[in-house]
Amino acid sequence: MRIAALLFALVLAACSKPAPWHMTDISGGMPKLDFHLSENGKPVTAEAFRGKVVALYFGYTHCPDVCPTTLANLTQMAEKVASPDLRILFVTVDPDRDTDAVLSDYAKAFSPQVVGLRGSANQLADLARRYRVAYTVTKGPPYEVMHSNAVFFFDRDGRARLVTTDTNDPSAMAEDVKRLLP
């Protein structure tokens, strides 16, 4: 009887599917995390974040609403995850105005886990193209910046795993990120 119960339990375990993701699963659909940018004026590459789960978001510090809301939601998500192995990379699409000092202060205002990154026009264009992120900066007047609002999540090995354009549920995002951490 015990053997039958054990076999039944094993069959059920083998047939069960993992819980669905809250965000969109893009495993195998996007390239690995790869970049050459700068943090506080010092060169940094994606290798510096291997072993961490990474959220990658493109924006700019002068954004009046979407960027600060997204970063606030990502910060709430990070608090719920409560792991030192999570980083939120905020890549500016407006490096002319987002100096190292401005970007660093902006990122730190959200969380120590938020890292502000900037690059040359070519570095930024290469990274945006890699992850199919659209952006434009029109120096005006009026000065206008437009960018995609996708947040990409990478596992500890730098593989693209999830994407979302809706960060309004930090708890749901935290559930997904916790699944990437083990």
PDB file of C-alpha atoms in Angstrom:
ATOM      1  CA  MET A   1       0.000   0.000   0.000  1.00  0.00           C
ATOM      2  CA  ARG A   2       2.842   2.386   0.851  1.00  0.00           C
ATOM      3  CA  ILE A   3       4.547   1.628  -2.459  1.00  0.00           C
ATOM      4  CA  ALA A   4       1.337   2.383  -4.366  1.00  0.00           C
ATOM      5  CA  ALA A   5       0.931   5.686  -2.491  1.00  0.00           C
ATOM      6  CA  LEU A   6       4.554   6.602  -3.190  1.00  0.00           C
ATOM      7  CA  LEU A   7       4.186   5.786  -6.893  1.00  0.00           C
ATOM      8  CA  PHE A   8       0.982   7.823  -7.062  1.00  0.00           C
ATOM      9  CA  ALA A   9       2.725  10.799  -5.436  1.00  0.00           C
ATOM     10  CA  LEU A  10       5.639  10.524  -7.879  1.00  0.00           C
ATOM     11  CA  VAL A  11       3.259  10.411 -10.858  1.00  0.00           C
ATOM     12  CA  LEU A  12       1.438  13.504  -9.603  1.00  0.00           C
ATOM     13  CA  ALA A  13       4.707  15.355  -9.042  1.00  0.00           C
ATOM     14  CA  ALA A  14       5.923  14.471 -12.540  1.00  0.00           C
ATOM     15  CA  CYS A  15       2.669  15.650 -14.115  1.00  0.00           C
ATOM     16  CA  SER A  16       2.411  18.942 -12.275  1.00  0.00           C
ATOM     17  CA  LYS A  17       3.328  22.089 -14.167  1.00  0.00           C
ATOM     18  CA  PRO A  18       5.176  24.984 -12.571  1.00  0.00           C
ATOM     19  CA  ALA A  19       3.026  27.972 -11.711  1.00  0.00           C
ATOM     20  CA  PRO A  20       2.593  30.391 -14.604  1.00  0.00           C
ATOM     21  CA  TRP A  21       4.639  33.568 -14.606  1.00  0.00           C
ATOM     22  CA  HIS A  22       3.026  36.912 -13.841  1.00  0.00           C
ATOM     23  CA  MET A  23       5.380  38.581 -16.314  1.00  0.00           C
ATOM     24  CA  THR A  24       6.001  37.412 -19.876  1.00  0.00           C
ATOM     25  CA  ASP A  25       8.468  34.542 -20.212  1.00  0.00           C
ATOM     26  CA  ILE A  26      11.036  35.396 -22.909  1.00  0.00           C
ATOM     27  CA  SER A  27      13.469  32.574 -22.153  1.00  0.00           C
ATOM     28  CA  GLY A  28      15.472  31.878 -25.296  1.00  0.00           C
ATOM     29  CA  GLY A  29      13.899  34.822 -27.122  1.00  0.00           C
ATOM     30  CA  MET A  30      16.369  37.593 -26.284  1.00  0.00           C
ATOM     31  CA  PRO A  31      20.157  37.754 -26.032  1.00  0.00           C
ATOM     32  CA  LYS A  32      22.070  37.443 -22.773  1.00  0.00           C
ATOM     33  CA  LEU A  33      22.847  40.512 -20.717  1.00  0.00           C
ATOM     34  CA  ASP A  34      25.812  42.187 -22.381  1.00  0.00           C
ATOM     35  CA  PHE A  35      26.928  45.807 -22.236  1.00  0.00           C
ATOM     36  CA  HIS A  36      29.871  48.186 -21.825  1.00  0.00           C
ATOM     37  CA  LEU A  37      28.699  51.334 -20.037  1.00  0.00           C
ATOM     38  CA  SER A  38      29.818  53.407 -17.065  1.00  0.00           C
ATOM     39  CA  GLU A  39      28.723  53.804 -13.455  1.00  0.00           C
ATOM     40  CA  ASN A  40      29.864  56.993 -11.739  1.00  0.00           C
ATOM     41  CA  GLY A  41      32.351  57.551 -14.552  1.00  0.00           C
ATOM     42  CA  LYS A  42      33.944  54.106 -14.218  1.00  0.00           C
ATOM     43  CA  PRO A  43      33.638  51.407 -16.892  1.00  0.00           C
ATOM     44  CA  VAL A  44      31.269  48.574 -16.047  1.00  0.00           C
ATOM     45  CA  THR A  45      30.188  45.526 -18.019  1.00  0.00           C
ATOM     46  CA  ALA A  46      27.466  42.919 -17.631  1.00  0.00           C
ATOM     47  CA  GLU A  47      30.081  40.581 -16.125  1.00  0.00           C
ATOM     48  CA  ALA A  48      29.997  42.695 -12.953  1.00  0.00           C
ATOM     49  CA  PHE A  49      26.429  41.468 -12.390  1.00  0.00           C
ATOM     50  CA  ARG A  50      26.894  37.734 -13.044  1.00  0.00           C
ATOM     51  CA  GLY A  51      25.518  35.773 -10.115  1.00  0.00           C
ATOM     52  CA  LYS A  52      22.799  38.393  -9.584  1.00  0.00           C
ATOM     53  CA  VAL A  53      19.261  38.562 -10.891  1.00  0.00           C
ATOM     54  CA  VAL A  54      19.063  41.794 -12.888  1.00  0.00           C
ATOM     55  CA  ALA A  55      16.154  44.033 -13.850  1.00  0.00           C
ATOM     56  CA  LEU A  56      17.120  46.278 -16.797  1.00  0.00           C
ATOM     57  CA  TYR A  57      15.164  49.473 -17.429  1.00  0.00           C
ATOM     58  CA  PHE A  58      15.814  52.366 -19.815  1.00  0.00           C
ATOM     59  CA  GLY A  59      14.702  55.870 -18.833  1.00  0.00           C
ATOM     60  CA  TYR A  60      15.921  59.327 -17.834  1.00  0.00           C
ATOM     61  CA  THR A  61      16.121  61.334 -14.635  1.00  0.00           C
ATOM     62  CA  HIS A  62      14.094  64.328 -15.846  1.00  0.00           C
ATOM     63  CA  CYS A  63      11.094  62.104 -16.616  1.00  0.00           C
ATOM     64  CA  PRO A  64       8.050  63.605 -14.898  1.00  0.00           C
ATOM     65  CA  ASP A  65       6.058  60.436 -14.242  1.00  0.00           C
ATOM     66  CA  VAL A  66       6.707  57.038 -15.866  1.00  0.00           C
ATOM     67  CA  CYS A  67      10.369  56.563 -14.887  1.00  0.00           C
ATOM     68  CA  PRO A  68      10.030  57.516 -11.214  1.00  0.00           C
ATOM     69  CA  THR A  69       6.862  55.437 -10.900  1.00  0.00           C
ATOM     70  CA  THR A  70       8.505  52.430 -12.545  1.00  0.00           C
ATOM     71  CA  LEU A  71      11.610  52.721 -10.351  1.00  0.00           C
ATOM     72  CA  ALA A  72       9.457  53.137  -7.223  1.00  0.00           C
ATOM     73  CA  ASN A  73       7.540  49.971  -8.154  1.00  0.00           C
ATOM     74  CA  LEU A  74      10.775  48.090  -8.864  1.00  0.00           C
ATOM     75  CA  THR A  75      12.117  49.252  -5.500  1.00  0.00           C
ATOM     76  CA  GLN A  76       8.986  47.921  -3.775  1.00  0.00           C
ATOM     77  CA  MET A  77       9.485  44.650  -5.641  1.00  0.00           C
ATOM     78  CA  ALA A  78      13.112  44.500  -4.450  1.00  0.00           C
ATOM     79  CA  GLU A  79      12.009  45.093  -0.853  1.00  0.00           C
ATOM     80  CA  LYS A  80       9.577  42.157  -1.133  1.00  0.00           C
ATOM     81  CA  VAL A  81      12.262  39.926  -2.653  1.00  0.00           C
ATOM     82  CA  ALA A  82      14.644  40.936   0.154  1.00  0.00           C
ATOM     83  CA  SER A  83      17.758  39.498  -1.489  1.00  0.00           C
ATOM     84  CA  PRO A  84      21.187  41.058  -1.858  1.00  0.00           C
ATOM     85  CA  ASP A  85      21.412  39.150  -5.150  1.00  0.00           C
ATOM     86  CA  LEU A  86      19.052  41.464  -7.040  1.00  0.00           C
ATOM     87  CA  ARG A  87      20.088  44.579  -8.968  1.00  0.00           C
ATOM     88  CA  ILE A  88      17.987  47.099 -10.851  1.00  0.00           C
ATOM     89  CA  LEU A  89      19.969  48.654 -13.698  1.00  0.00           C
ATOM     90  CA  PHE A  90      18.663  52.047 -14.793  1.00  0.00           C
ATOM     91  CA  VAL A  91      20.180  52.983 -18.156  1.00  0.00           C
ATOM     92  CA  THR A  92      19.715  56.614 -19.121  1.00  0.00           C
ATOM     93  CA  VAL A  93      18.603  57.388 -22.658  1.00  0.00           C
ATOM     94  CA  ASP A  94      19.507  61.053 -22.027  1.00  0.00           C
ATOM     95  CA  PRO A  95      23.216  60.966 -21.132  1.00  0.00           C
ATOM     96  CA  ASP A  96      23.734  64.613 -22.099  1.00  0.00           C
ATOM     97  CA  ARG A  97      21.619  65.817 -19.170  1.00  0.00           C
ATOM     98  CA  ASP A  98      22.048  62.757 -16.937  1.00  0.00           C
ATOM     99  CA  THR A  99      25.610  63.342 -15.799  1.00  0.00           C
ATOM    100  CA  ASP A 100      27.331  60.805 -13.568  1.00  0.00           C
ATOM    101  CA  ALA A 101      26.481  62.815 -10.445  1.00  0.00           C
ATOM    102  CA  VAL A 102      22.823  63.386 -11.413  1.00  0.00           C
ATOM    103  CA  LEU A 103      22.334  59.736 -12.356  1.00  0.00           C
ATOM    104  CA  SER A 104      24.034  58.407  -9.229  1.00  0.00           C
ATOM    105  CA  ASP A 105      21.974  60.631  -6.897  1.00  0.00           C
ATOM    106  CA  TYR A 106      18.777  59.712  -8.728  1.00  0.00           C
ATOM    107  CA  ALA A 107      19.414  55.957  -8.513  1.00  0.00           C
ATOM    108  CA  LYS A 108      20.434  56.100  -4.835  1.00  0.00           C
ATOM    109  CA  ALA A 109      17.238  58.025  -3.997  1.00  0.00           C
ATOM    110  CA  PHE A 110      15.285  54.858  -4.809  1.00  0.00           C
ATOM    111  CA  SER A 111      17.453  52.090  -3.351  1.00  0.00           C
ATOM    112  CA  PRO A 112      21.061  50.976  -2.994  1.00  0.00           C
ATOM    113  CA  GLN A 113      20.072  48.125  -5.336  1.00  0.00           C
ATOM    114  CA  VAL A 114      19.363  50.600  -8.168  1.00  0.00           C
ATOM    115  CA  VAL A 115      22.436  51.236 -10.304  1.00  0.00           C
ATOM    116  CA  GLY A 116      22.522  54.205 -12.676  1.00  0.00           C
ATOM    117  CA  LEU A 117      24.330  53.496 -15.959  1.00  0.00           C
ATOM    118  CA  ARG A 118      25.205  55.708 -18.882  1.00  0.00           C
ATOM    119  CA  GLY A 119      27.172  55.383 -22.065  1.00  0.00           C
ATOM    120  CA  SER A 120      28.195  57.090 -25.245  1.00  0.00           C
ATOM    121  CA  ALA A 121      25.647  57.543 -27.995  1.00  0.00           C
ATOM    122  CA  ASN A 122      26.989  54.430 -29.739  1.00  0.00           C
ATOM    123  CA  GLN A 123      27.036  52.302 -26.571  1.00  0.00           C
ATOM    124  CA  LEU A 124      23.476  53.303 -25.760  1.00  0.00           C
ATOM    125  CA  ALA A 125      22.273  52.683 -29.325  1.00  0.00           C
ATOM    126  CA  ASP A 126      23.937  49.238 -29.358  1.00  0.00           C
ATOM    127  CA  LEU A 127      22.347  48.233 -26.051  1.00  0.00           C
ATOM    128  CA  ALA A 128      18.911  49.552 -27.003  1.00  0.00           C
ATOM    129  CA  ARG A 129      19.073  47.730 -30.344  1.00  0.00           C
ATOM    130  CA  ARG A 130      20.121  44.516 -28.587  1.00  0.00           C
ATOM    131  CA  TYR A 131      16.934  44.515 -26.485  1.00  0.00           C
ATOM    132  CA  ARG A 132      14.685  46.214 -29.065  1.00  0.00           C
ATOM    133  CA  VAL A 133      14.191  49.332 -26.968  1.00  0.00           C
ATOM    134  CA  ALA A 134      13.100  52.460 -28.818  1.00  0.00           C
ATOM    135  CA  TYR A 135      14.082  55.942 -27.671  1.00  0.00           C
ATOM    136  CA  THR A 136      14.497  59.438 -29.085  1.00  0.00           C
ATOM    137  CA  VAL A 137      15.871  62.651 -27.662  1.00  0.00           C
ATOM    138  CA  THR A 138      14.820  65.902 -29.319  1.00  0.00           C
ATOM    139  CA  LYS A 139      16.848  68.738 -27.856  1.00  0.00           C
ATOM    140  CA  GLY A 140      14.212  71.259 -28.897  1.00  0.00           C
ATOM    141  CA  PRO A 141      12.923  73.557 -27.774  1.00  0.00           C
ATOM    142  CA  PRO A 142      10.972  71.898 -26.386  1.00  0.00           C
ATOM    143  CA  TYR A 143      13.386  69.273 -25.049  1.00  0.00           C
ATOM    144  CA  GLU A 144      11.581  65.948 -25.489  1.00  0.00           C
ATOM    145  CA  VAL A 145      12.555  62.404 -24.587  1.00  0.00           C
ATOM    146  CA  MET A 146      10.640  59.285 -25.579  1.00  0.00           C
ATOM    147  CA  HIS A 147      11.474  55.696 -24.661  1.00  0.00           C
ATOM    148  CA  SER A 148       9.989  52.221 -24.417  1.00  0.00           C
ATOM    149  CA  ASN A 149       8.828  51.236 -20.952  1.00  0.00           C
ATOM    150  CA  ALA A 150       9.792  47.548 -20.893  1.00  0.00           C
ATOM    151  CA  VAL A 151      11.643  46.088 -17.910  1.00  0.00           C
ATOM    152  CA  PHE A 152      13.776  43.034 -18.713  1.00  0.00           C
ATOM    153  CA  PHE A 153      14.725  40.455 -16.079  1.00  0.00           C
ATOM    154  CA  PHE A 154      17.855  38.322 -16.370  1.00  0.00           C
ATOM    155  CA  ASP A 155      18.759  35.258 -14.318  1.00  0.00           C
ATOM    156  CA  ARG A 156      22.033  34.764 -12.445  1.00  0.00           C
ATOM    157  CA  ASP A 157      23.725  33.557 -15.652  1.00  0.00           C
ATOM    158  CA  GLY A 158      22.684  36.681 -17.566  1.00  0.00           C
ATOM    159  CA  ARG A 159      19.984  34.921 -19.609  1.00  0.00           C
ATOM    160  CA  ALA A 160      16.923  37.007 -20.498  1.00  0.00           C
ATOM    161  CA  ARG A 161      13.996  35.361 -18.738  1.00  0.00           C
ATOM    162  CA  LEU A 162      11.111  37.803 -18.257  1.00  0.00           C
ATOM    163  CA  VAL A 163       9.796  41.119 -19.522  1.00  0.00           C
ATOM    164  CA  THR A 164       6.987  43.393 -18.416  1.00  0.00           C
ATOM    165  CA  THR A 165       5.599  46.785 -19.309  1.00  0.00           C
ATOM    166  CA  ASP A 166       3.350  46.799 -16.238  1.00  0.00           C
ATOM    167  CA  THR A 167       5.133  47.284 -12.925  1.00  0.00           C
ATOM    168  CA  ASN A 168       2.002  48.194 -10.965  1.00  0.00           C
ATOM    169  CA  ASP A 169       1.989  44.912  -8.990  1.00  0.00           C
ATOM    170  CA  PRO A 170       5.315  44.717  -7.115  1.00  0.00           C
ATOM    171  CA  SER A 171       4.126  41.608  -5.228  1.00  0.00           C
ATOM    172  CA  ALA A 172       3.546  39.657  -8.451  1.00  0.00           C
ATOM    173  CA  MET A 173       6.907  40.765  -9.836  1.00  0.00           C
ATOM    174  CA  ALA A 174       8.541  39.710  -6.551  1.00  0.00           C
ATOM    175  CA  GLU A 175       7.019  36.226  -6.842  1.00  0.00           C
ATOM    176  CA  ASP A 176       8.547  35.832 -10.306  1.00  0.00           C
ATOM    177  CA  VAL A 177      11.942  37.205  -9.276  1.00  0.00           C
ATOM    178  CA  LYS A 178      12.113  34.861  -6.277  1.00  0.00           C
ATOM    179  CA  ARG A 179      11.738  31.961  -8.727  1.00  0.00           C
ATOM    180  CA  LEU A 180      14.825  33.218 -10.594  1.00  0.00           C
ATOM    181  CA  LEU A 181      16.959  33.462  -7.451  1.00  0.00           C
ATOM    182  CA  PRO A 182      17.501  29.860  -6.255  1.00  0.00           C
TER     183      PRO A 182
END
